Structure formats: structure tokens, C-alpha cells
Amino acid sequence: MQHYETIEAVTFAYGQRHHLEIQITREIAKEQDIRHHILDMSLLGQITVQPDFATIHISYIPDKLCVESKSLKLYLFSYRNHGDFHKNCINTIGKDLVNLLDPRYLEVWGKFTPRGGISIDPYCNYGKPGTKYEGLAEQRLFQHDLYPKKIDNR
């Protein structure tokens, strides 16, 4: 890692029960001289104004622009204490990133902790029109949750 100027790590704290993992990550980052950021990803529910917690998965294939981790961290941090519906938050994140980055492909998936025993995991994606990624986006949209993986933030 010596050939890199600066290395940063980001941990999203979303109300999980894995405080030990966060502490270990913090210690490893300190040992390796890596700047470590822990972000509280709580949101306020639109109706109840109660905090919501989520893991936000963002995957993209860049075209000419890439997102800087610090900028993305600050952008996502702006959702703390933001009152909106889960699907609106995920769709807004997706639209904002598409507008800023003009990626070949992008997907955003929010895995929110259940409320009243009901899980809401909104998903959105984008494939650049006129490219193979447009077809990929359609395929992923129809298949993204056919075989759900173990969700560990619940």
C-alpha cells in the first residue's frame, strides 16, 4: 500500500449488532495507518419520524467519471435525519449518481431493517441507452431478487 498516496476506509454503522466488527476494523485501520470513517446511516421514516437503518449497496461500471469515496460518503451522510420513504431515498440516490457520473451501468439497493415484521428492500438500476448495459439493466432488474442472499443487517 506504500505506492498509494492516501488510503481511506469507510464503515457504515446502520444500527447493526456487530459493534465488535466495527471496533476491530477501526483498530486494523489504525495499525495500517488508514484513515477510517464510520458513518451512521440512520434515516427518519416519512410518516413515523422514527429512525430507519439501512445498508446501501451501490455498484457501478464507470464511463469517464468515477465517484470519490469522500464525496460519496458526504453525500450519503446527508441522508442522516432525512425524512422520506425508503424507495424514494434509493431512487434519488440512483438518479443523482446517474446525473453526476453518467455511468455505463449503476445499481442501488437498500436493505432496510424491518418495521412491523415487514422488510422493504428497494432496488433501482440504470444502463446507458444504446449500449449493452441497457440490456444488462433490464435483465438485472428482473432477476435481482429471485434468489435472495442471506441478509445480515437484520
Tab-separated table of C-alpha atoms in Angstrom:
chain	number	residue	atom	x	y	z
A	1	MET	CA	0.000	0.000	0.000
A	2	GLN	CA	3.032	2.249	0.071
A	3	HIS	CA	2.615	3.280	-3.566
A	4	TYR	CA	-0.751	4.913	-2.774
A	5	GLU	CA	-0.760	8.475	-1.538
A	6	THR	CA	-3.780	8.168	0.766
A	7	ILE	CA	-5.910	5.186	1.699
A	8	GLU	CA	-9.276	5.613	3.353
A	9	ALA	CA	-11.800	3.082	4.654
A	10	VAL	CA	-15.496	3.659	5.186
A	11	THR	CA	-17.707	1.656	7.551
A	12	PHE	CA	-21.442	2.203	7.540
A	13	ALA	CA	-22.992	1.878	11.008
A	14	TYR	CA	-26.649	1.138	10.396
A	15	GLY	CA	-27.772	0.025	13.835
A	16	GLN	CA	-26.440	-3.481	13.477
A	17	ARG	CA	-25.425	-5.705	16.342
A	18	HIS	CA	-21.886	-6.019	15.030
A	19	HIS	CA	-20.177	-3.391	17.168
A	20	LEU	CA	-17.188	-5.700	17.680
A	21	GLU	CA	-16.557	-5.846	13.916
A	22	ILE	CA	-16.616	-2.050	13.729
A	23	GLN	CA	-14.140	-1.828	16.619
A	24	ILE	CA	-11.800	-4.386	15.004
A	25	THR	CA	-12.000	-2.550	11.676
A	26	ARG	CA	-11.112	0.688	13.460
A	27	GLU	CA	-8.075	-0.956	15.109
A	28	ILE	CA	-6.834	-2.539	11.857
A	29	ALA	CA	-7.163	0.786	10.049
A	30	LYS	CA	-5.171	2.485	12.803
A	31	GLU	CA	-2.423	-0.173	12.640
A	32	GLN	CA	-2.167	0.177	8.857
A	33	ASP	CA	-2.247	3.997	9.014
A	34	ILE	CA	-5.505	4.080	7.044
A	35	ARG	CA	-7.962	6.887	7.582
A	36	HIS	CA	-11.191	5.234	8.755
A	37	HIS	CA	-14.646	6.818	8.658
A	38	ILE	CA	-17.668	5.345	10.434
A	39	LEU	CA	-20.962	6.672	9.130
A	40	ASP	CA	-24.242	6.483	10.986
A	41	MET	CA	-26.749	5.592	8.268
A	42	SER	CA	-29.962	6.166	10.205
A	43	LEU	CA	-32.883	7.741	8.389
A	44	LEU	CA	-36.140	9.111	9.719
A	45	GLY	CA	-39.304	7.480	8.460
A	46	GLN	CA	-41.567	9.788	6.423
A	47	ILE	CA	-44.709	9.052	8.423
A	48	THR	CA	-43.494	7.957	11.851
A	49	VAL	CA	-40.390	10.166	12.111
A	50	GLN	CA	-38.747	7.140	13.742
A	51	PRO	CA	-35.172	6.280	12.739
A	52	ASP	CA	-34.708	3.741	9.962
A	53	PHE	CA	-31.477	1.867	9.394
A	54	ALA	CA	-30.212	0.522	6.105
A	55	THR	CA	-27.293	-0.940	4.279
A	56	ILE	CA	-26.972	0.778	0.908
A	57	HIS	CA	-25.285	-1.275	-1.824
A	58	ILE	CA	-24.013	0.796	-4.756
A	59	SER	CA	-22.429	-0.943	-7.745
A	60	TYR	CA	-21.498	0.769	-10.967
A	61	ILE	CA	-19.445	0.482	-14.115
A	62	PRO	CA	-17.957	3.918	-14.783
A	63	ASP	CA	-17.640	5.522	-18.164
A	64	LYS	CA	-15.420	8.605	-17.968
A	65	LEU	CA	-16.062	9.639	-14.366
A	66	CYS	CA	-15.632	7.870	-11.029
A	67	VAL	CA	-17.016	8.879	-7.669
A	68	GLU	CA	-14.536	9.894	-4.987
A	69	SER	CA	-15.097	7.971	-1.752
A	70	LYS	CA	-15.081	11.088	0.422
A	71	SER	CA	-17.656	12.819	-1.774
A	72	LEU	CA	-19.869	9.737	-1.774
A	73	LYS	CA	-19.517	9.469	1.991
A	74	LEU	CA	-20.576	13.078	2.483
A	75	TYR	CA	-23.468	12.688	0.065
A	76	LEU	CA	-24.758	9.557	1.817
A	77	PHE	CA	-24.249	11.221	5.180
A	78	SER	CA	-26.710	13.918	4.068
A	79	TYR	CA	-29.440	11.267	4.349
A	80	ARG	CA	-28.987	11.093	8.091
A	81	ASN	CA	-32.140	12.507	9.680
A	82	HIS	CA	-33.686	12.765	6.203
A	83	GLY	CA	-37.410	12.005	6.305
A	84	ASP	CA	-38.614	10.136	3.218
A	85	PHE	CA	-39.924	6.782	2.067
A	86	HIS	CA	-37.321	4.042	1.558
A	87	LYS	CA	-37.984	3.723	-2.178
A	88	ASN	CA	-37.685	7.490	-2.667
A	89	CYS	CA	-34.293	7.576	-0.944
A	90	ILE	CA	-32.916	4.759	-3.107
A	91	ASN	CA	-34.355	6.192	-6.338
A	92	THR	CA	-32.984	9.655	-5.543
A	93	ILE	CA	-29.518	8.253	-4.799
A	94	GLY	CA	-29.613	6.352	-8.103
A	95	LYS	CA	-30.805	9.349	-10.144
A	96	ASP	CA	-28.274	11.689	-8.535
A	97	LEU	CA	-25.375	9.336	-9.258
A	98	VAL	CA	-26.511	8.777	-12.863
A	99	ASN	CA	-26.814	12.541	-13.415
A	100	LEU	CA	-23.380	13.227	-11.925
A	101	LEU	CA	-21.360	10.274	-13.235
A	102	ASP	CA	-23.101	9.265	-16.474
A	103	PRO	CA	-22.014	5.652	-15.814
A	104	ARG	CA	-22.308	2.748	-18.199
A	105	TYR	CA	-24.220	0.829	-15.520
A	106	LEU	CA	-25.358	1.584	-11.971
A	107	GLU	CA	-27.478	-0.139	-9.360
A	108	VAL	CA	-28.507	0.917	-5.877
A	109	TRP	CA	-30.078	-1.496	-3.420
A	110	GLY	CA	-31.256	-0.508	0.051
A	111	LYS	CA	-31.673	-3.189	2.679
A	112	PHE	CA	-33.700	-1.601	5.457
A	113	THR	CA	-34.302	-3.122	8.875
A	114	PRO	CA	-37.857	-4.469	9.108
A	115	ARG	CA	-40.679	-2.416	10.546
A	116	GLY	CA	-43.559	-4.378	11.997
A	117	GLY	CA	-42.005	-7.554	10.619
A	118	ILE	CA	-42.075	-6.287	7.022
A	119	SER	CA	-38.845	-5.815	5.080
A	120	ILE	CA	-38.623	-3.193	2.367
A	121	ASP	CA	-35.575	-3.502	0.129
A	122	PRO	CA	-35.956	-1.043	-2.762
A	123	TYR	CA	-33.742	-1.501	-5.806
A	124	CYS	CA	-33.093	0.680	-8.822
A	125	ASN	CA	-30.674	0.406	-11.706
A	126	TYR	CA	-29.632	2.122	-14.909
A	127	GLY	CA	-27.970	1.021	-18.128
A	128	LYS	CA	-26.648	3.583	-20.587
A	129	PRO	CA	-29.100	3.745	-23.531
A	130	GLY	CA	-27.868	2.304	-26.806
A	131	THR	CA	-25.228	0.111	-25.141
A	132	LYS	CA	-25.120	-3.486	-23.953
A	133	TYR	CA	-25.574	-2.116	-20.433
A	134	GLU	CA	-29.148	-1.093	-21.235
A	135	GLY	CA	-29.994	-4.784	-21.714
A	136	LEU	CA	-27.974	-5.714	-18.633
A	137	ALA	CA	-30.029	-3.272	-16.559
A	138	GLU	CA	-33.287	-4.830	-17.733
A	139	GLN	CA	-32.000	-8.345	-17.053
A	140	ARG	CA	-30.735	-7.423	-13.570
A	141	LEU	CA	-33.999	-5.655	-12.737
A	142	PHE	CA	-35.991	-8.809	-13.374
A	143	GLN	CA	-33.520	-11.149	-11.667
A	144	HIS	CA	-32.014	-9.148	-8.807
A	145	ASP	CA	-34.148	-10.645	-6.041
A	146	LEU	CA	-35.143	-14.048	-7.420
A	147	TYR	CA	-32.720	-15.806	-5.100
A	148	PRO	CA	-32.243	-13.503	-2.107
A	149	LYS	CA	-28.989	-13.908	-0.261
A	150	LYS	CA	-28.771	-14.032	3.492
A	151	ILE	CA	-29.390	-10.539	4.752
A	152	ASP	CA	-27.167	-9.854	7.732
A	153	ASN	CA	-28.326	-6.396	8.805
A	154	ARG	CA	-31.493	-7.743	10.445
